[in-house]
Short mmCIF file of C-alpha atoms in Angstrom, two decimals:
data_model
loop_
_atom_site.label_atom_id
_atom_site.label_comp_id
_atom_site.label_asym_id
_atom_site.label_seq_id
_atom_site.Cartn_x
_atom_site.Cartn_y
_atom_site.Cartn_z
CA MET T 230 54.75 47.17 -0.24
CA LYS T 231 57.48 44.95 -2.62
CA ARG T 232 57.33 43.00 0.74
CA LEU T 233 53.50 42.51 1.34
CA ALA T 234 53.81 41.64 -2.52
CA LEU T 235 56.31 38.67 -2.34
CA ILE T 236 54.30 37.27 1.11
CA PHE T 237 51.29 37.53 -1.12
CA ALA T 238 52.62 35.79 -4.31
CA ALA T 239 54.09 32.89 -2.14
CA LEU T 240 50.75 32.16 -0.64
CA LEU T 241 49.08 32.03 -3.90
CA ALA T 242 51.77 29.59 -5.32
CA LEU T 243 51.26 27.62 -2.29
CA SER T 244 47.37 27.29 -2.25
CA LEU T 245 47.05 26.64 -5.74
CA PRO T 246 48.13 23.56 -5.45
CA LEU T 247 45.69 22.96 -2.10
CA LYS T 248 42.88 24.40 -4.47
CA ALA T 249 43.25 21.59 -7.39
CA GLU T 250 43.43 18.99 -5.13
CA GLU T 251 39.87 19.94 -3.40
CA ILE T 252 38.87 20.63 -7.26
CA SER T 253 39.85 17.27 -7.50
CA ARG T 254 38.40 15.79 -4.92
CA GLN T 255 35.52 17.57 -5.21
CA ALA T 256 35.28 16.03 -8.61
CA ARG T 257 35.37 12.79 -7.35
CA ASN T 258 32.58 13.32 -4.83
CA ASP T 259 30.36 13.99 -7.76
CA LYS T 260 31.05 11.54 -9.98
CA GLU T 261 30.74 8.84 -7.10
CA ALA T 262 27.35 11.13 -5.77
CA GLU T 263 26.42 10.58 -9.45
CA GLU T 264 27.05 6.65 -9.67
CA SER T 265 25.70 5.86 -6.05
CA VAL T 266 22.46 4.02 -5.58
CA ASP T 267 19.12 6.27 -5.27
CA VAL T 268 17.60 4.22 -2.80
CA VAL T 269 15.20 6.07 -1.61
CA GLY T 270 14.24 7.04 -4.87
CA ILE T 271 13.49 3.67 -5.54
CA ILE T 272 12.13 2.53 -2.25
CA PHE T 273 9.16 5.68 -2.74
CA GLY T 274 8.86 4.04 -6.92
CA HIS T 275 8.32 0.90 -5.63
CA ILE T 276 5.58 1.72 -2.56
CA GLY T 277 4.34 5.09 -4.10
CA ASP T 278 1.48 5.04 -7.62
CA ASP T 279 2.79 5.93 -11.12
CA TYR T 280 1.01 6.40 -14.58
CA GLU T 281 2.83 3.44 -15.73
CA TRP T 282 3.84 -0.36 -14.28
CA HIS T 283 8.25 -0.12 -14.45
CA ILE T 284 8.69 -3.58 -15.42
CA THR T 285 12.78 -3.47 -15.56
CA ASP T 286 15.50 -2.11 -16.65
CA TRP T 287 17.72 -3.64 -19.31
CA GLY T 288 20.94 -1.63 -19.60
CA GLU T 289 19.92 1.62 -20.98
CA LYS T 290 16.73 0.76 -21.75
CA ARG T 291 13.45 1.35 -19.00
CA ILE T 292 10.95 -1.63 -19.93
CA ALA T 293 7.21 -0.39 -18.52
CA ILE T 294 4.16 -0.77 -19.03
CA PRO T 295 2.76 2.49 -19.74
CA LEU T 296 -1.21 2.95 -18.56
CA PRO T 297 -3.90 4.93 -19.86
CA VAL T 298 -4.50 9.11 -19.33
CA ILE T 299 -8.10 10.08 -18.75
CA VAL T 300 -7.69 13.44 -17.08
CA ARG T 301 -11.19 16.28 -17.70
CA SER T 302 -9.16 19.77 -18.00
CA ARG T 303 -11.42 22.87 -16.90
CA THR T 304 -10.88 24.89 -20.56
CA THR T 305 -10.67 21.62 -23.15
CA GLY T 306 -12.47 19.26 -21.62
CA TRP T 307 -11.82 15.28 -21.48
CA HIS T 308 -8.03 14.11 -22.85
CA ILE T 309 -7.85 10.21 -23.21
CA PHE T 310 -3.91 9.20 -24.41
CA SER T 311 -1.07 7.09 -23.32
CA SER T 312 1.14 8.31 -20.60
CA SER T 313 4.15 6.92 -22.76
CA HIS T 314 3.85 10.44 -23.90
CA LEU T 315 4.16 12.59 -20.88
CA GLU T 316 8.09 10.77 -20.29
CA GLU T 317 9.61 13.18 -22.91
CA GLY T 318 7.76 16.75 -21.34
CA PRO T 319 4.41 18.44 -21.74
CA TYR T 320 1.45 16.62 -23.81
CA GLU T 321 -1.49 18.12 -25.08
CA GLY T 322 -1.57 20.88 -22.09
CA PHE T 323 -0.92 18.46 -19.24
CA ALA T 324 2.40 17.31 -17.83
CA ILE T 325 4.33 15.62 -14.54
CA ALA T 326 5.07 17.47 -11.64
CA GLY T 327 8.73 17.26 -10.93
CA GLU T 328 8.66 19.08 -7.70
CA GLY T 329 6.25 21.04 -5.35
CA PRO T 330 2.22 19.82 -3.84
CA HIS T 331 1.92 18.08 -7.19
CA GLU T 332 4.81 16.09 -7.21
CA GLY T 333 4.06 13.23 -9.52
CA LYS T 334 1.19 13.93 -10.64
CA ILE T 335 -0.05 15.05 -13.48
CA ILE T 336 -1.05 19.36 -13.64
CA GLU T 337 -1.57 21.30 -16.39
CA VAL T 338 0.69 23.21 -17.82
CA ALA T 339 -0.93 26.84 -18.63
CA THR T 340 -2.10 26.91 -14.46
CA GLY T 341 0.08 24.52 -12.64
CA GLU T 342 -2.88 23.14 -11.41
CA ARG T 343 -4.25 19.55 -11.11
CA PRO T 344 -7.20 18.78 -13.67
CA PHE T 345 -10.00 16.00 -13.03
CA ASP T 346 -8.35 12.87 -12.56
CA ILE T 347 -9.41 9.21 -13.05
CA SER T 348 -6.35 7.96 -14.81
CA ILE T 349 -5.69 4.09 -14.70
CA THR T 350 -2.71 4.63 -12.39
CA LYS T 351 -0.84 1.22 -11.16
CA ASN T 352 -2.49 0.97 -7.88
CA VAL T 353 -5.79 0.78 -10.14
CA LEU T 354 -4.61 -1.90 -12.30
CA SER T 355 -2.95 -3.88 -9.37
CA LEU T 356 -6.56 -3.17 -7.78
CA MET T 357 -8.56 -4.13 -11.06
CA MET T 358 -6.14 -7.54 -11.90
CA SER T 359 -6.23 -8.78 -8.22
CA CYS T 360 -10.17 -8.56 -8.31
CA ALA T 361 -10.29 -10.31 -11.74
CA LEU T 362 -8.22 -13.05 -10.39
CA LEU T 363 -10.19 -13.25 -6.69
CA LEU T 364 -13.51 -13.88 -8.77
CA ILE T 365 -12.46 -16.27 -10.55
CA ILE T 366 -10.62 -18.34 -7.68
CA VAL T 367 -14.65 -17.70 -5.93
CA LEU T 368 -15.85 -19.15 -9.30
CA LEU T 369 -13.97 -21.70 -10.08
CA THR T 370 -14.41 -23.15 -5.79
CA ALA T 371 -17.98 -22.57 -6.19
CA ARG T 372 -17.96 -24.62 -9.35
CA TRP T 373 -16.35 -27.80 -7.59
CA TYR T 374 -19.09 -27.36 -4.46
CA ARG T 375 -22.02 -27.49 -7.39
CA ARG T 376 -20.29 -30.57 -8.81
CA HIS T 377 -19.57 -32.48 -5.88
CA ASP T 378 -21.00 -33.81 -2.37
CA ALA T 379 -19.26 -32.20 0.32
CA LEU T 380 -20.79 -34.75 2.78
CA SER T 381 -18.71 -37.62 0.96
CA GLU T 382 -16.01 -36.10 -0.57
CA HIS T 383 -13.23 -34.11 0.27
CA PRO T 384 -12.06 -30.91 -2.26
CA THR T 385 -9.60 -30.60 -4.27
CA GLY T 386 -7.45 -28.15 -5.66
CA ILE T 387 -8.52 -24.09 -5.71
CA ALA T 388 -11.67 -25.12 -3.42
CA ALA T 389 -9.34 -27.62 -0.59
CA LEU T 390 -7.39 -24.58 -0.45
CA MET T 391 -10.48 -22.07 -0.18
CA GLU T 392 -12.19 -24.49 2.15
CA PRO T 393 -10.31 -23.58 5.03
CA LEU T 394 -10.28 -20.40 4.79
CA ILE T 395 -13.51 -19.47 4.34
CA VAL T 396 -14.62 -22.23 7.31
CA MET T 397 -12.40 -19.98 9.61
CA VAL T 398 -13.70 -16.90 8.49
CA HIS T 399 -17.39 -18.05 8.85
CA ASP T 400 -16.67 -19.25 12.40
CA MET T 401 -14.99 -16.52 13.44
CA ALA T 402 -18.28 -14.61 12.44
CA LYS T 403 -20.44 -17.08 14.32
CA GLU T 404 -18.58 -16.12 17.60
CA ASN T 405 -17.80 -12.25 17.36
CA ILE T 406 -21.51 -11.84 16.35
CA GLY T 407 -24.02 -14.38 17.26
CA GLU T 408 -27.13 -15.85 15.58
CA ASP T 409 -28.06 -13.54 12.56
CA TYR T 410 -23.70 -14.08 11.78
CA LYS T 411 -24.85 -15.56 8.25
CA ARG T 412 -25.59 -12.33 7.15
CA PHE T 413 -22.08 -10.56 7.45
CA SER T 414 -20.50 -13.38 6.30
CA PRO T 415 -19.96 -12.82 3.10
CA TYR T 416 -18.91 -9.71 3.67
CA LEU T 417 -16.17 -10.48 6.08
CA CYS T 418 -14.76 -13.72 3.78
CA MET T 419 -14.48 -10.67 1.37
CA ALA T 420 -13.20 -8.28 3.22
CA PHE T 421 -10.14 -11.51 3.88
CA LEU T 422 -9.60 -12.95 0.93
CA PHE T 423 -9.25 -9.42 -0.46
CA ILE T 424 -6.75 -7.95 1.75
CA LEU T 425 -4.85 -11.43 1.92
CA PHE T 426 -4.41 -11.95 -1.84
CA ASN T 427 -3.74 -8.35 -2.60
CA ASN T 428 -0.87 -8.78 0.29
CA PHE T 429 0.41 -11.64 -1.37
CA LEU T 430 0.90 -10.07 -4.89
CA GLY T 431 2.50 -7.21 -3.36
CA ILE T 432 5.28 -9.77 -2.04
CA VAL T 433 5.85 -11.30 -5.62
CA PRO T 434 8.29 -9.04 -7.41
CA PHE T 435 7.69 -9.10 -10.92
CA PHE T 436 4.25 -8.42 -13.34
CA PRO T 437 1.17 -8.39 -11.82
CA GLY T 438 2.64 -8.77 -8.58
CA GLY T 439 4.89 -6.02 -6.74
CA ALA T 440 2.24 -3.33 -6.68
CA ASN T 441 2.01 -1.92 -2.47
CA LEU T 442 -2.48 -1.58 -2.94
CA THR T 443 -2.70 -2.66 0.50
CA GLY T 444 0.23 -0.41 1.23
CA ASN T 445 -2.03 2.48 0.47
CA ILE T 446 -3.86 4.49 3.21
CA ALA T 447 -6.87 5.03 0.69
CA VAL T 448 -7.16 1.41 0.40
CA THR T 449 -7.03 0.37 3.48
CA MET T 450 -9.17 3.24 4.56
CA VAL T 451 -12.35 2.50 2.32
CA LEU T 452 -11.58 -1.05 3.22
CA ALA T 453 -12.35 0.72 7.15
CA LEU T 454 -15.20 2.49 5.93
CA PHE T 455 -16.98 -0.78 5.18
CA THR T 456 -16.67 -1.69 8.19
CA PHE T 457 -17.51 1.16 9.95
CA PHE T 458 -20.64 1.56 7.80
CA THR T 459 -21.88 -2.23 8.68
CA VAL T 460 -21.61 -1.45 12.44
CA ASN T 461 -23.61 1.68 12.41
CA LEU T 462 -25.86 1.28 9.64
CA PHE T 463 -26.92 -2.49 11.32
CA GLY T 464 -26.29 -1.13 14.82
CA THR T 465 -29.17 -2.22 17.25
CA LYS T 466 -31.70 0.49 19.49
CA HIS T 467 -29.59 -1.37 22.99
CA TYR T 468 -25.99 -0.24 21.19
CA TYR T 469 -27.54 3.57 20.70
CA LYS T 470 -28.42 3.26 23.71
CA GLU T 471 -25.51 2.70 25.41
CA ILE T 472 -23.49 5.40 23.42
CA PHE T 473 -26.12 8.46 23.96
CA VAL T 474 -28.19 7.06 27.26
CA PRO T 475 -25.60 5.17 28.87
CA ASP T 476 -26.51 3.19 32.24
CA VAL T 477 -24.12 4.97 34.50
CA PRO T 478 -24.13 7.57 36.76
CA GLY T 479 -25.18 10.44 37.02
CA PHE T 480 -22.23 12.66 37.06
CA LEU T 481 -21.44 10.18 34.05
CA LYS T 482 -23.95 11.15 31.34
CA PRO T 483 -22.65 14.27 29.76
CA ILE T 484 -19.22 12.63 29.44
CA MET T 485 -19.50 9.38 28.10
CA PRO T 486 -21.47 9.58 24.83
CA ILE T 487 -18.51 12.23 23.76
CA ILE T 488 -16.33 8.97 25.41
CA GLU T 489 -18.08 6.62 23.01
CA VAL T 490 -18.22 8.86 19.54
CA PHE T 491 -14.97 9.18 19.66
CA SER T 492 -14.78 5.34 20.47
CA ALA T 493 -17.19 4.65 17.17
CA LEU T 494 -15.04 6.99 14.93
CA MET T 495 -11.04 5.47 16.43
CA LYS T 496 -12.25 2.30 15.42
CA PRO T 497 -11.74 2.67 11.21
CA VAL T 498 -8.71 4.83 11.94
CA SER T 499 -6.92 2.23 13.99
CA LEU T 500 -8.21 0.09 11.37
CA THR T 501 -6.80 1.80 8.61
CA ILE T 502 -3.86 2.58 9.95
CA ARG T 503 -2.67 -0.99 11.30
CA LEU T 504 -3.15 -2.76 8.05
CA PHE T 505 -1.98 0.12 6.02
CA ALA T 506 1.55 0.55 8.53
CA ASN T 507 2.83 -2.87 8.83
CA MET T 508 2.16 -3.88 5.01
CA LEU T 509 4.31 -0.73 3.76
CA ALA T 510 6.71 -1.20 6.24
CA GLY T 511 7.31 -4.88 5.15
CA HIS T 512 8.22 -3.07 1.77
CA ILE T 513 9.96 -0.55 2.92
CA MET T 514 12.29 -3.23 4.81
CA ILE T 515 13.36 -5.83 1.79
CA LEU T 516 13.27 -3.07 -0.57
CA ALA T 517 16.38 -1.78 1.61
CA MET T 518 17.68 -4.86 2.07
CA VAL T 519 17.69 -5.24 -1.54
CA CYS T 520 19.51 -2.20 -2.50
CA VAL T 521 22.61 -3.09 0.42
CA ILE T 522 24.24 -4.98 -2.88
CA PHE T 523 24.26 -2.20 -5.38
CA ILE T 524 24.99 -0.15 -2.01
CA MET T 525 28.15 -2.03 -1.51
CA ALA T 526 29.24 -2.59 -5.09
CA LYS T 527 31.66 0.37 -5.55
CA TYR T 528 33.77 -1.20 -2.12
CA GLY T 529 36.03 -3.85 -3.98
CA PRO T 530 34.20 -7.57 -4.79
CA VAL T 531 35.39 -9.61 -1.00
CA LEU T 532 32.77 -6.81 0.65
CA THR T 533 30.51 -6.59 -2.35
CA GLY T 534 30.36 -10.28 -2.35
CA SER T 535 29.70 -10.91 1.70
CA MET T 536 27.17 -8.23 1.67
CA SER T 537 25.07 -9.43 -0.85
CA ALA T 538 24.90 -12.77 0.94
CA VAL T 539 24.02 -11.27 3.82
CA SER T 540 21.86 -9.13 1.83
CA VAL T 541 20.47 -12.12 0.44
CA LEU T 542 19.70 -14.48 3.52
CA PHE T 543 18.10 -11.45 4.85
CA GLY T 544 16.10 -10.80 2.43
CA VAL T 545 14.58 -14.35 1.91
CA PHE T 546 14.02 -13.70 5.57
CA LEU T 547 11.97 -11.02 5.72
CA ASP T 548 10.29 -12.48 2.35
CA ALA T 549 8.89 -15.28 4.73
CA LEU T 550 8.29 -13.17 7.92
CA GLU T 551 5.84 -10.99 5.36
CA CYS T 552 4.36 -13.95 4.32
CA LEU T 553 3.31 -14.76 7.72
CA VAL T 554 2.65 -11.06 8.18
CA ALA T 555 0.25 -10.41 5.14
CA PHE T 556 -1.69 -13.51 6.65
CA ILE T 557 -1.88 -12.09 10.02
CA GLN T 558 -3.21 -8.37 9.04
CA ALA T 559 -5.92 -9.73 6.98
CA TYR T 560 -6.86 -12.21 10.11
CA VAL T 561 -7.17 -9.33 12.61
CA PHE T 562 -8.65 -6.97 10.16
CA THR T 563 -11.41 -9.74 9.75
CA MET T 564 -11.58 -10.51 13.11
CA LEU T 565 -11.68 -7.06 14.58
CA SER T 566 -14.39 -6.49 11.82
CA SER T 567 -16.17 -9.39 13.44
CA ILE T 568 -15.95 -8.25 17.07
CA TYR T 569 -17.35 -4.58 16.06
CA ILE T 570 -20.44 -5.98 14.28
CA GLY T 571 -20.67 -8.69 16.97
CA LEU T 572 -20.61 -5.05 19.81
CA ALA T 573 -23.36 -3.35 17.36
CA ARG T 574 -25.52 -6.21 17.33
CA GLN T 575 -25.71 -6.86 20.54
CA LYS T 576 -29.61 -7.02 22.56
CA GLY T 577 -30.44 -5.34 25.71
CA HIS T 578 -29.76 -7.86 28.96
#
């Protein structure tokens, strides 16, 4: 027994320095984890919606624009207050969920359920501002044409910028839709300018830019549904005949309507996902390259400086690429919409 006790004491004495080193190493790891850059939080904080518009962090101070919260509780009725009241905890029985299925959304503290929420969030405010700015640009363009003779004068200012875009959409509609293209040109022009304007506005890193509006699947879905209803509400008899009574061999007649209906339903889905995925991916890539600078900050000045230069160069390249993608995605959405409308407006041969 005495021998076993001595062996145990010796092992304990040897293990103490190892345990102390393990604790010290764990403490260093915990400290590094606290000081590390939360890349996932930064990226998803930018591309997600929020009840405030974060501008920047100045030292320990967070600079953000609080937005109005408008919710209706099942028990206490309507509540309207600033989102700044929710920063320090629950307010008037409401709080922002930290985890669970409603993470990041306002919930009722008593029940844990979501109220009826029509708050002015970051994306909603961005939508309002972009629509107002786009309306001003369109009205200024129309004002120039009212005051000048477009047949004898070249457009200047905003009109010179807008004319080639509008003419491009006009020619696209004329080519893809046919003789009654003028009925649908205003919608196609609106869709193109709205998507293009918000795509570019999302690339701008400072207020009022930086919102991920066209990278939000709800926004792209609504745009795609506009095209879907335009196609199917203004479709000709020939269009519906080709769907439900196609001119195919008899053994294919029961199958073809199912395929055609499925194809009609998949068109808005493809428009939704194409625009949403491309704009979302662009934002994620740019933010990831910027985060590289801060991730490398703890590895010394040489590595930090070299990787910062690489990150900035790639960031500028991705910004330029994102500008090209912004135009291409607006063009593709408008072109496909005009093609779908043109197919629905075809007459029998």
